[in-house]
mmCIF file with all atom_site columns, C-alpha atoms in Angstrom:
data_model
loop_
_atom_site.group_PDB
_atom_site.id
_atom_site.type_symbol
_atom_site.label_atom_id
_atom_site.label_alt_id
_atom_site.label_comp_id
_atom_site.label_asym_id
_atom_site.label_entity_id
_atom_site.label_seq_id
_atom_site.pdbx_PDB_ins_code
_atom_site.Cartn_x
_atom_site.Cartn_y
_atom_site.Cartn_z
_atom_site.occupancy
_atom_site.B_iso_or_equiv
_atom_site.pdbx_formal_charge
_atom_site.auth_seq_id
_atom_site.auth_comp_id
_atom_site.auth_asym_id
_atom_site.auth_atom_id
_atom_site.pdbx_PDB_model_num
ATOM 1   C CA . UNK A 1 1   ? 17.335  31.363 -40.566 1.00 63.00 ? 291 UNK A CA 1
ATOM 2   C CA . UNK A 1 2   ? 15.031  33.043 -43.347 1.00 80.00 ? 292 UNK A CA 1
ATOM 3   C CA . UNK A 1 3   ? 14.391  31.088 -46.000 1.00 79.00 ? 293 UNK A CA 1
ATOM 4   C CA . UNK A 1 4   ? 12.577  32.758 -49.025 1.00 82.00 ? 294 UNK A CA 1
ATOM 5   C CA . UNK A 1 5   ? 9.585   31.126 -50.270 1.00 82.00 ? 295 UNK A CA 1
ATOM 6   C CA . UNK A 1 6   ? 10.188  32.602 -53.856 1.00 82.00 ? 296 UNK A CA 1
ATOM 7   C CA . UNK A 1 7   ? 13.247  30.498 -54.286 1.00 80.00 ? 297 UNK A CA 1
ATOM 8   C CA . UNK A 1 8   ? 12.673  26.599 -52.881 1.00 80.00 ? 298 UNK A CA 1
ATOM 9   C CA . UNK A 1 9   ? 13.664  24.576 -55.263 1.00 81.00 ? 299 UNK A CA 1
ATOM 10  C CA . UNK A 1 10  ? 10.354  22.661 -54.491 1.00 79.00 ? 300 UNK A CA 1
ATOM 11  C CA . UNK A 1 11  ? 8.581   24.683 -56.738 1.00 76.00 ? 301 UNK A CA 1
ATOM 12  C CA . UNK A 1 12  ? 11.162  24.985 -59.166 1.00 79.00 ? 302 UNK A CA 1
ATOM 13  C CA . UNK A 1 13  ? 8.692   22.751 -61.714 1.00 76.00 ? 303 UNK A CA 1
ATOM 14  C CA . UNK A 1 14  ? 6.058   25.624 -61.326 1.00 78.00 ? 304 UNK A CA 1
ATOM 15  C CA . UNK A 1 15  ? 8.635   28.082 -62.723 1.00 78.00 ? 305 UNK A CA 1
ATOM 16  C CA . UNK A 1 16  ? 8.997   26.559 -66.213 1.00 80.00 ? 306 UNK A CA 1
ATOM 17  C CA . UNK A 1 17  ? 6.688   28.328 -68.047 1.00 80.00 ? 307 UNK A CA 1
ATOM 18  C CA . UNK A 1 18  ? 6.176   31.765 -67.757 1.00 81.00 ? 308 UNK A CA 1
ATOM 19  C CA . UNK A 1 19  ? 3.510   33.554 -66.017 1.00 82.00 ? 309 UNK A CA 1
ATOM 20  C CA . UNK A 1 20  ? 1.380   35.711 -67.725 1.00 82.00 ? 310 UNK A CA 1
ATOM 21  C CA . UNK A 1 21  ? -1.193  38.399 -67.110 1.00 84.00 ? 311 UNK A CA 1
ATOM 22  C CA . UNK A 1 22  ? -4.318  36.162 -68.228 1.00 90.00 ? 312 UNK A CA 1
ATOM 23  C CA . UNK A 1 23  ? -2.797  32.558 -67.109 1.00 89.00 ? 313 UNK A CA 1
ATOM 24  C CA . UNK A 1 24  ? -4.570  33.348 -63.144 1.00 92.00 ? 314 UNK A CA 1
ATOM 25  C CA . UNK A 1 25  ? -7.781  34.169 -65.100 1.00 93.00 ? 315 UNK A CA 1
ATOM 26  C CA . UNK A 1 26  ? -7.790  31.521 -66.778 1.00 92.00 ? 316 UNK A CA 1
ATOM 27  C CA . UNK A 1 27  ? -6.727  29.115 -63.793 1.00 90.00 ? 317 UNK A CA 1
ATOM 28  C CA . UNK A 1 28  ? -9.534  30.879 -61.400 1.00 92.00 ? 318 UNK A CA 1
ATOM 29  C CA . UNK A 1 29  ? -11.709 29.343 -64.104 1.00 92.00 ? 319 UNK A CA 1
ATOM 30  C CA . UNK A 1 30  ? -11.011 25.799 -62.525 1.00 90.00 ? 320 UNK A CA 1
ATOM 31  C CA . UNK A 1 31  ? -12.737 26.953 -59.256 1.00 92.00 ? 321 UNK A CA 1
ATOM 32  C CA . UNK A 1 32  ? -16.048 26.354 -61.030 1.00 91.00 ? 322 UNK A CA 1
ATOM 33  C CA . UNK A 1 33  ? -15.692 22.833 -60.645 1.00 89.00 ? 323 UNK A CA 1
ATOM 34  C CA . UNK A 1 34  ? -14.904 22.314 -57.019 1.00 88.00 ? 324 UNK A CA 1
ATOM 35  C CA . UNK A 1 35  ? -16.355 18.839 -57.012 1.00 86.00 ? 325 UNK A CA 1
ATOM 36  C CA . UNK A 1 36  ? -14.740 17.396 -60.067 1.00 82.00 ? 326 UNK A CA 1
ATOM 37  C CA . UNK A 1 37  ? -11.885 19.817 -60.799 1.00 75.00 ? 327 UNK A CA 1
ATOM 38  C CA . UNK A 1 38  ? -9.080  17.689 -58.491 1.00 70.00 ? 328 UNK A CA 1
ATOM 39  C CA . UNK A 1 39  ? -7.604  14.606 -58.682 1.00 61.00 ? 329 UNK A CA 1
ATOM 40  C CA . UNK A 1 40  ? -10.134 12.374 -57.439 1.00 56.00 ? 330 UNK A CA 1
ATOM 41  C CA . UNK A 1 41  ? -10.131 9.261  -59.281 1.00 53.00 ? 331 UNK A CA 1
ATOM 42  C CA . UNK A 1 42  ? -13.542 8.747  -59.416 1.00 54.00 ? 332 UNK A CA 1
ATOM 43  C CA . UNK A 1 43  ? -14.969 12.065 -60.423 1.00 50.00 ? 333 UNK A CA 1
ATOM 44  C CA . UNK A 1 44  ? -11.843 13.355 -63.122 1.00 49.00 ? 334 UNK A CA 1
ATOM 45  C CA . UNK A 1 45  ? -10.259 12.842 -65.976 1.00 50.00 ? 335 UNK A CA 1
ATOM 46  C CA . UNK A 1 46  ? -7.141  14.146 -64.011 1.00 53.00 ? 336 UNK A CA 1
ATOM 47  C CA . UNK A 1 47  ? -5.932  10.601 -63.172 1.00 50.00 ? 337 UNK A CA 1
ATOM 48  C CA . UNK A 1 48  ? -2.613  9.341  -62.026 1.00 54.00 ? 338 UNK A CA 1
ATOM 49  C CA . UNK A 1 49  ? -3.769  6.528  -60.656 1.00 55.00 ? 339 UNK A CA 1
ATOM 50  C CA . UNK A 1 50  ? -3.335  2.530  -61.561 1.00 55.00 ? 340 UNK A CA 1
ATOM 51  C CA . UNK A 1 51  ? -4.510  1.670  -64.988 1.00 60.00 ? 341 UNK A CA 1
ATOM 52  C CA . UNK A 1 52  ? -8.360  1.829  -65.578 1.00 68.00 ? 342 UNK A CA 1
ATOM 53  C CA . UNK A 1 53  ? -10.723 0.171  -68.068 1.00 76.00 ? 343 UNK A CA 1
ATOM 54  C CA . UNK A 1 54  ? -11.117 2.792  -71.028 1.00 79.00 ? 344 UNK A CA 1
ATOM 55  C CA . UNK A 1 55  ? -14.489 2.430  -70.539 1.00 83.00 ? 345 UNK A CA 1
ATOM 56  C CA . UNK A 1 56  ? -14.624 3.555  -66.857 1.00 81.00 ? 346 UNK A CA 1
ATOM 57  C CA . UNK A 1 57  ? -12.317 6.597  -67.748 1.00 78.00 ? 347 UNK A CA 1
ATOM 58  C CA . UNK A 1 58  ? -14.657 7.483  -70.431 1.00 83.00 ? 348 UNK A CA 1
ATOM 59  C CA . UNK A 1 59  ? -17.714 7.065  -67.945 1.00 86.00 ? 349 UNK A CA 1
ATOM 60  C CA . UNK A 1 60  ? -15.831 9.355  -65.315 1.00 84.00 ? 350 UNK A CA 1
ATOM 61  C CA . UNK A 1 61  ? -15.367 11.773 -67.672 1.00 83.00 ? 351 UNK A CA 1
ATOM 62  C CA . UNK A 1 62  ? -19.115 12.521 -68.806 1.00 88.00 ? 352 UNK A CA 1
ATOM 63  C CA . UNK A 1 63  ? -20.350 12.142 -65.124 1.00 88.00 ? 353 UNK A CA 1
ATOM 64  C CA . UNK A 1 64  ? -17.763 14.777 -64.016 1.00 87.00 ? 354 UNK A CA 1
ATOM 65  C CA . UNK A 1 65  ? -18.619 17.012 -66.772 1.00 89.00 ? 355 UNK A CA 1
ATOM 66  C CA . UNK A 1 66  ? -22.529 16.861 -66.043 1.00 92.00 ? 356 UNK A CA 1
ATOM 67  C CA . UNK A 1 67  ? -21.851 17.022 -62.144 1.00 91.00 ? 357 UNK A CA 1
ATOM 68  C CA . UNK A 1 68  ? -20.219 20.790 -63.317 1.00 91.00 ? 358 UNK A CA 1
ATOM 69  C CA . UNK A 1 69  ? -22.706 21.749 -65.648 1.00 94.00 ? 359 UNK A CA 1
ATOM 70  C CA . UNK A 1 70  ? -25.663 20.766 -63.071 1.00 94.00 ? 360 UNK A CA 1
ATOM 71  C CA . UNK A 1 71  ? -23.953 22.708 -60.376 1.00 93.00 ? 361 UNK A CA 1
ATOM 72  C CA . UNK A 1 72  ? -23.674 25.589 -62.929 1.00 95.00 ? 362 UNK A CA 1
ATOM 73  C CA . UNK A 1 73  ? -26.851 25.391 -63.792 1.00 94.00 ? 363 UNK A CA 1
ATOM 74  C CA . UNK A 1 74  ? -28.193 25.294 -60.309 1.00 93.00 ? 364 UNK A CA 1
ATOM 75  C CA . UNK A 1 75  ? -25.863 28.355 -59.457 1.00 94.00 ? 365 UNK A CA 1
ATOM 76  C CA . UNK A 1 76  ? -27.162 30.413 -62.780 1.00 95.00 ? 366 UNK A CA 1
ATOM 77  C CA . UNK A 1 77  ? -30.426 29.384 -62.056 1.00 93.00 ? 367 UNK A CA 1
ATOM 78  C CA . UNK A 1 78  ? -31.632 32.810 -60.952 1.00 92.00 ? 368 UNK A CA 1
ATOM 79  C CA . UNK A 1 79  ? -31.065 34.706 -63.711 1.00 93.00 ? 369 UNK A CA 1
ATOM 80  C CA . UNK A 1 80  ? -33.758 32.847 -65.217 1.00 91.00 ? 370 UNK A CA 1
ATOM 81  C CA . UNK A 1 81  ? -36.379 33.902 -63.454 1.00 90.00 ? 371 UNK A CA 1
ATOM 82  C CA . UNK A 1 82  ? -38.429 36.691 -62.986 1.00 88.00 ? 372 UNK A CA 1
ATOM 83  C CA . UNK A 1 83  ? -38.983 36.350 -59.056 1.00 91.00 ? 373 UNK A CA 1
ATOM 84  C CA . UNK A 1 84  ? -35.714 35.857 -57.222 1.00 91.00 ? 374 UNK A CA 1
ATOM 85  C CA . UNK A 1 85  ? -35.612 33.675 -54.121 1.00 93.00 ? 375 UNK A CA 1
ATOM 86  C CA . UNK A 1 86  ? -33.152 32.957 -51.683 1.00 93.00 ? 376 UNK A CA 1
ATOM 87  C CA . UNK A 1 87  ? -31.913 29.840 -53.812 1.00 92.00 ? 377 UNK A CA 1
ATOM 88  C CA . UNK A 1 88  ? -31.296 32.015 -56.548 1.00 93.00 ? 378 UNK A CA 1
ATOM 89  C CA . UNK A 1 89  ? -29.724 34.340 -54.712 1.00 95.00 ? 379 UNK A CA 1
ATOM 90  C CA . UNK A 1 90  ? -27.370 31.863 -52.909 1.00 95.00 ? 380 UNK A CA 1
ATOM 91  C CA . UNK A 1 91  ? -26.377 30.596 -56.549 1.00 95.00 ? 381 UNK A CA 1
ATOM 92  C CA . UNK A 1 92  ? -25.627 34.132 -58.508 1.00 96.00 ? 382 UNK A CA 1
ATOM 93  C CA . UNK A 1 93  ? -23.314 35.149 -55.326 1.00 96.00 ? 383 UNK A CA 1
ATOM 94  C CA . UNK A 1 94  ? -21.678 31.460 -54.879 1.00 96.00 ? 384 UNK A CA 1
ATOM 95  C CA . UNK A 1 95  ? -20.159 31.587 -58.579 1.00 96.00 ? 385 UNK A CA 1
ATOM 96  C CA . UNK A 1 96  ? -18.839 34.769 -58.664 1.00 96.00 ? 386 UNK A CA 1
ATOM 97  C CA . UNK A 1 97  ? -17.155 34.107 -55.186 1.00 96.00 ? 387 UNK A CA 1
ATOM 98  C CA . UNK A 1 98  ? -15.388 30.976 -56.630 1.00 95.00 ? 388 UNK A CA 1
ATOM 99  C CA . UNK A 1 99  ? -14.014 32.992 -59.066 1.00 96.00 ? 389 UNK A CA 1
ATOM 100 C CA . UNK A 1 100 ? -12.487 35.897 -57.381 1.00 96.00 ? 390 UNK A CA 1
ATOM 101 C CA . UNK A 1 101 ? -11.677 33.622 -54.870 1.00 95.00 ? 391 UNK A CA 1
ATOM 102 C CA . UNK A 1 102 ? -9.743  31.548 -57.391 1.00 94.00 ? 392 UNK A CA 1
ATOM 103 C CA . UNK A 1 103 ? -7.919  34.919 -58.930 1.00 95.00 ? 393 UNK A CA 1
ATOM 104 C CA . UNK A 1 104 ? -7.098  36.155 -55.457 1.00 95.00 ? 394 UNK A CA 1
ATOM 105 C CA . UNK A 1 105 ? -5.793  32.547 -54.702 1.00 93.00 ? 395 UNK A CA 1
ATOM 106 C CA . UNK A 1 106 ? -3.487  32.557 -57.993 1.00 92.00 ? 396 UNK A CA 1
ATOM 107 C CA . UNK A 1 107 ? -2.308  35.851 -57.098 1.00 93.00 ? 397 UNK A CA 1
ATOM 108 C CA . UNK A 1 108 ? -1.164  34.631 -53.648 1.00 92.00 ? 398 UNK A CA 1
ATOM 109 C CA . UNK A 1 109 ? 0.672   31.441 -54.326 1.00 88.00 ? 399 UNK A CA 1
ATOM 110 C CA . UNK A 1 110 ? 2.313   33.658 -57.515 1.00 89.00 ? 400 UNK A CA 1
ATOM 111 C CA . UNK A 1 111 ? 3.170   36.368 -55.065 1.00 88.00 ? 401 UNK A CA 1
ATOM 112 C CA . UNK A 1 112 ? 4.555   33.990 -52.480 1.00 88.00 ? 402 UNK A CA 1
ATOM 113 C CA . UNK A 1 113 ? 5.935   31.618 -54.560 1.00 87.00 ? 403 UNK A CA 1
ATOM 114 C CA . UNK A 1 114 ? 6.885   32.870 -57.712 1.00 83.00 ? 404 UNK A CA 1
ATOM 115 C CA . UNK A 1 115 ? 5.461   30.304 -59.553 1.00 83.00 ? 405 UNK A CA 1
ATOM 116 C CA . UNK A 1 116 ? 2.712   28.915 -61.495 1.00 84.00 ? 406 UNK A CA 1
ATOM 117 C CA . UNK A 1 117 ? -0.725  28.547 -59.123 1.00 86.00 ? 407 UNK A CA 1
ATOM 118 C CA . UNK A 1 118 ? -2.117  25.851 -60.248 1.00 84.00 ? 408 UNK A CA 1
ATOM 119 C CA . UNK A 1 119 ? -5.270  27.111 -58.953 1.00 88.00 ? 409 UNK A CA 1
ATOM 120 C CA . UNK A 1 120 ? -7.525  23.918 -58.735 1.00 86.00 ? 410 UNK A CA 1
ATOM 121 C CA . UNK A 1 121 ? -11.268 23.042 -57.874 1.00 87.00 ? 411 UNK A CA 1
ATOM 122 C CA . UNK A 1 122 ? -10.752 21.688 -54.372 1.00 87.00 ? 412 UNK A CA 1
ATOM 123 C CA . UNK A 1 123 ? -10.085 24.902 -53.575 1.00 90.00 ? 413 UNK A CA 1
ATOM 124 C CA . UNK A 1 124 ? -13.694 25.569 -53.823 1.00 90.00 ? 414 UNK A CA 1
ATOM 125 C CA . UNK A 1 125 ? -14.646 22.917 -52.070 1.00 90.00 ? 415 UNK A CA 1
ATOM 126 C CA . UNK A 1 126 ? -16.495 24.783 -49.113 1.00 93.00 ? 416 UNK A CA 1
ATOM 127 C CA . UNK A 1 127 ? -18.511 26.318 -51.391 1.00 94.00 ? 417 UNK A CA 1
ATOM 128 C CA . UNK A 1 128 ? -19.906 23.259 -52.973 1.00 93.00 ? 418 UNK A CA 1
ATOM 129 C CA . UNK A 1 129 ? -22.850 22.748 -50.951 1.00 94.00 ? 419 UNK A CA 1
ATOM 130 C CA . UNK A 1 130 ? -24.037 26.219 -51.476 1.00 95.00 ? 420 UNK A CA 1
ATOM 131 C CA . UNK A 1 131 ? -24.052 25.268 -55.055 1.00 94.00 ? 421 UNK A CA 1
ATOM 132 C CA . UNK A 1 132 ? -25.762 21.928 -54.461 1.00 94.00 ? 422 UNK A CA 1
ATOM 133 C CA . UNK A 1 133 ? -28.399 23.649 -51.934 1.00 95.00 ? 423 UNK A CA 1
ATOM 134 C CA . UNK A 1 134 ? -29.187 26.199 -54.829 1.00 94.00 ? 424 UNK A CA 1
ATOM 135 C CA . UNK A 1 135 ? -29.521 23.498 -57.698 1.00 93.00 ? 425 UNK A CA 1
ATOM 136 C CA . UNK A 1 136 ? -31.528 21.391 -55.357 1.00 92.00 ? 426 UNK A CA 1
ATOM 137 C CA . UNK A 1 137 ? -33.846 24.585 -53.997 1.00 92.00 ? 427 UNK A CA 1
ATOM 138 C CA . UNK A 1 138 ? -34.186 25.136 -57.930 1.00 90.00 ? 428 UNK A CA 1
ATOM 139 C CA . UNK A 1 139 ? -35.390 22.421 -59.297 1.00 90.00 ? 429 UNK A CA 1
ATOM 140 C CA . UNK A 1 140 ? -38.895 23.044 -60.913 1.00 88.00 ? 430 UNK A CA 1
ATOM 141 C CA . UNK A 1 141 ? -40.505 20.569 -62.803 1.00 90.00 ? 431 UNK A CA 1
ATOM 142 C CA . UNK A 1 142 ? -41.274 17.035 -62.805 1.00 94.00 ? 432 UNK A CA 1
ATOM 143 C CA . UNK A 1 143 ? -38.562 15.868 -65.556 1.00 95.00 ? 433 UNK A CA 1
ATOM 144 C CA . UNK A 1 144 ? -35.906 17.929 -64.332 1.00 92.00 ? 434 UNK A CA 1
ATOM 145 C CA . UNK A 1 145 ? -36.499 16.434 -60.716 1.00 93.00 ? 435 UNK A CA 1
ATOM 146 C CA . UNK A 1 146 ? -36.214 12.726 -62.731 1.00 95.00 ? 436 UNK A CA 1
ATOM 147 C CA . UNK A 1 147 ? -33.089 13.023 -64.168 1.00 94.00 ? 437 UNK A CA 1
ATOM 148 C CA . UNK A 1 148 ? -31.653 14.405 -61.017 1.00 94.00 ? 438 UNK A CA 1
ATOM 149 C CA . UNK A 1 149 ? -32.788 11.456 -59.262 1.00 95.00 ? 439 UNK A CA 1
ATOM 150 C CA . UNK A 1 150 ? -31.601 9.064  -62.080 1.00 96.00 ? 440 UNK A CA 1
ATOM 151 C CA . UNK A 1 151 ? -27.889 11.015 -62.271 1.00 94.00 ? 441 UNK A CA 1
ATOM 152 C CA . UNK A 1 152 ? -27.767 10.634 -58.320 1.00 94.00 ? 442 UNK A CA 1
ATOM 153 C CA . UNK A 1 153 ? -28.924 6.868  -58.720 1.00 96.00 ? 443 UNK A CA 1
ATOM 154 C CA . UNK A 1 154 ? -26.500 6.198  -62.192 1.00 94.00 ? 444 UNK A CA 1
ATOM 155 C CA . UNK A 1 155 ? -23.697 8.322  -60.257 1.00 91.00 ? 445 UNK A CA 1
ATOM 156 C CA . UNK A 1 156 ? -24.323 5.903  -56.676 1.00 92.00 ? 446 UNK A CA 1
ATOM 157 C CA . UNK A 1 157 ? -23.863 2.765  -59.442 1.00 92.00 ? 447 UNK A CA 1
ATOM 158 C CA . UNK A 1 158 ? -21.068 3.635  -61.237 1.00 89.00 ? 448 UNK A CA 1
ATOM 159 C CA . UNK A 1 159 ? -18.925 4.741  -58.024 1.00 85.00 ? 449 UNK A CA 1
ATOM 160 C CA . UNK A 1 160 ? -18.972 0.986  -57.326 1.00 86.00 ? 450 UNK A CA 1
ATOM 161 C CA . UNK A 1 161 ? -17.952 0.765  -60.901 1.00 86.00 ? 451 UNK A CA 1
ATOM 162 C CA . UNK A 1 162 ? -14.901 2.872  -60.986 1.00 81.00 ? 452 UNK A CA 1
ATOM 163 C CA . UNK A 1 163 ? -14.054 1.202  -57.697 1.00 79.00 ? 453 UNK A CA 1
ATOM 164 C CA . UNK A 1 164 ? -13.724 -2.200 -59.184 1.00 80.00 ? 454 UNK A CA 1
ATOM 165 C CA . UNK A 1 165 ? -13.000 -1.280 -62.863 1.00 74.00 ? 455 UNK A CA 1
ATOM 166 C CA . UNK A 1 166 ? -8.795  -1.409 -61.939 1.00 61.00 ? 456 UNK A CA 1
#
């Protein structure tokens, strides 16, 4: 028997609100966090989980949002500079790949499922160590290369943190 994908009932929660033209835009937008943008209890502020200490929420939340920015960063890093190498390169063709990636995504699941994408980071998630390899191959300086190692270091802590902050 054929069963049509645009009418499970499955999805039928998807189909509430309407779809329009600049709701996969704005969705594809999500694949610029593939390491933070899913529901990963220790690395979102997307939690349905069991009940957390405030404060470890709150701490998830600003290491999450400076993982992003850092890989953002790292990925933006070559338009910065006035010699391009094959870091920066890696970067300014990783980002724009998430996102069209992300639209063409959204456009799929709408055209197969009639129903909201929900286009989320983990889609990205193959592409996340091209993003770390960039940030890491782009790190100049001897402050910037500190406060990497102390966010990898405070990041390594507080995992054990959010692990035993239930």
């Amino acid at each position: 028997a054929f069963v049509n994908p645009r009418t499970l009932p499955t999805f039928n929660v998807l189909r509430r609100t309407p779809i329009g033209t600049t709701t996969i835009p704005r969705e594809a937008l999500l694949m610029l966090q593939p390491l933070t943008g899913s529901y990963d209890p220790f690395r979102t502020s997307h939690v349905i989980s069991a009940p957390m200490s405030a404060v470890s929420v709150d701490l998830q939340t600003i290491v999450a949002t400076t993982l992003q920015y850092l890989l953002i960063a790292g990925g933006l890093a070559g338009l910065f500079v006035a010699r391009r190498q094959w870091s920066h390169w890696l970067g300014l063709v990783t980002l724009p790949t998430l996102y069209v990636g992300g639209v063409l995504v959204g456009i799929a699941i709408f055209a197969t499922y009639n129903a909201d994408p929900s286009v989320s980071g983990r889609y990205g998630l193959s592409l996340a160590p091209f993003l770390v390899l960039a940030l890491v191959a782009s790190v100049r300086g001897r402050w910037v290369l500190r406060f990497l190692w102390a966010f990898a270091l405070a990041s390594f802590g507080l995992g054990f943190f959010f692990l035993l902050s239930g």
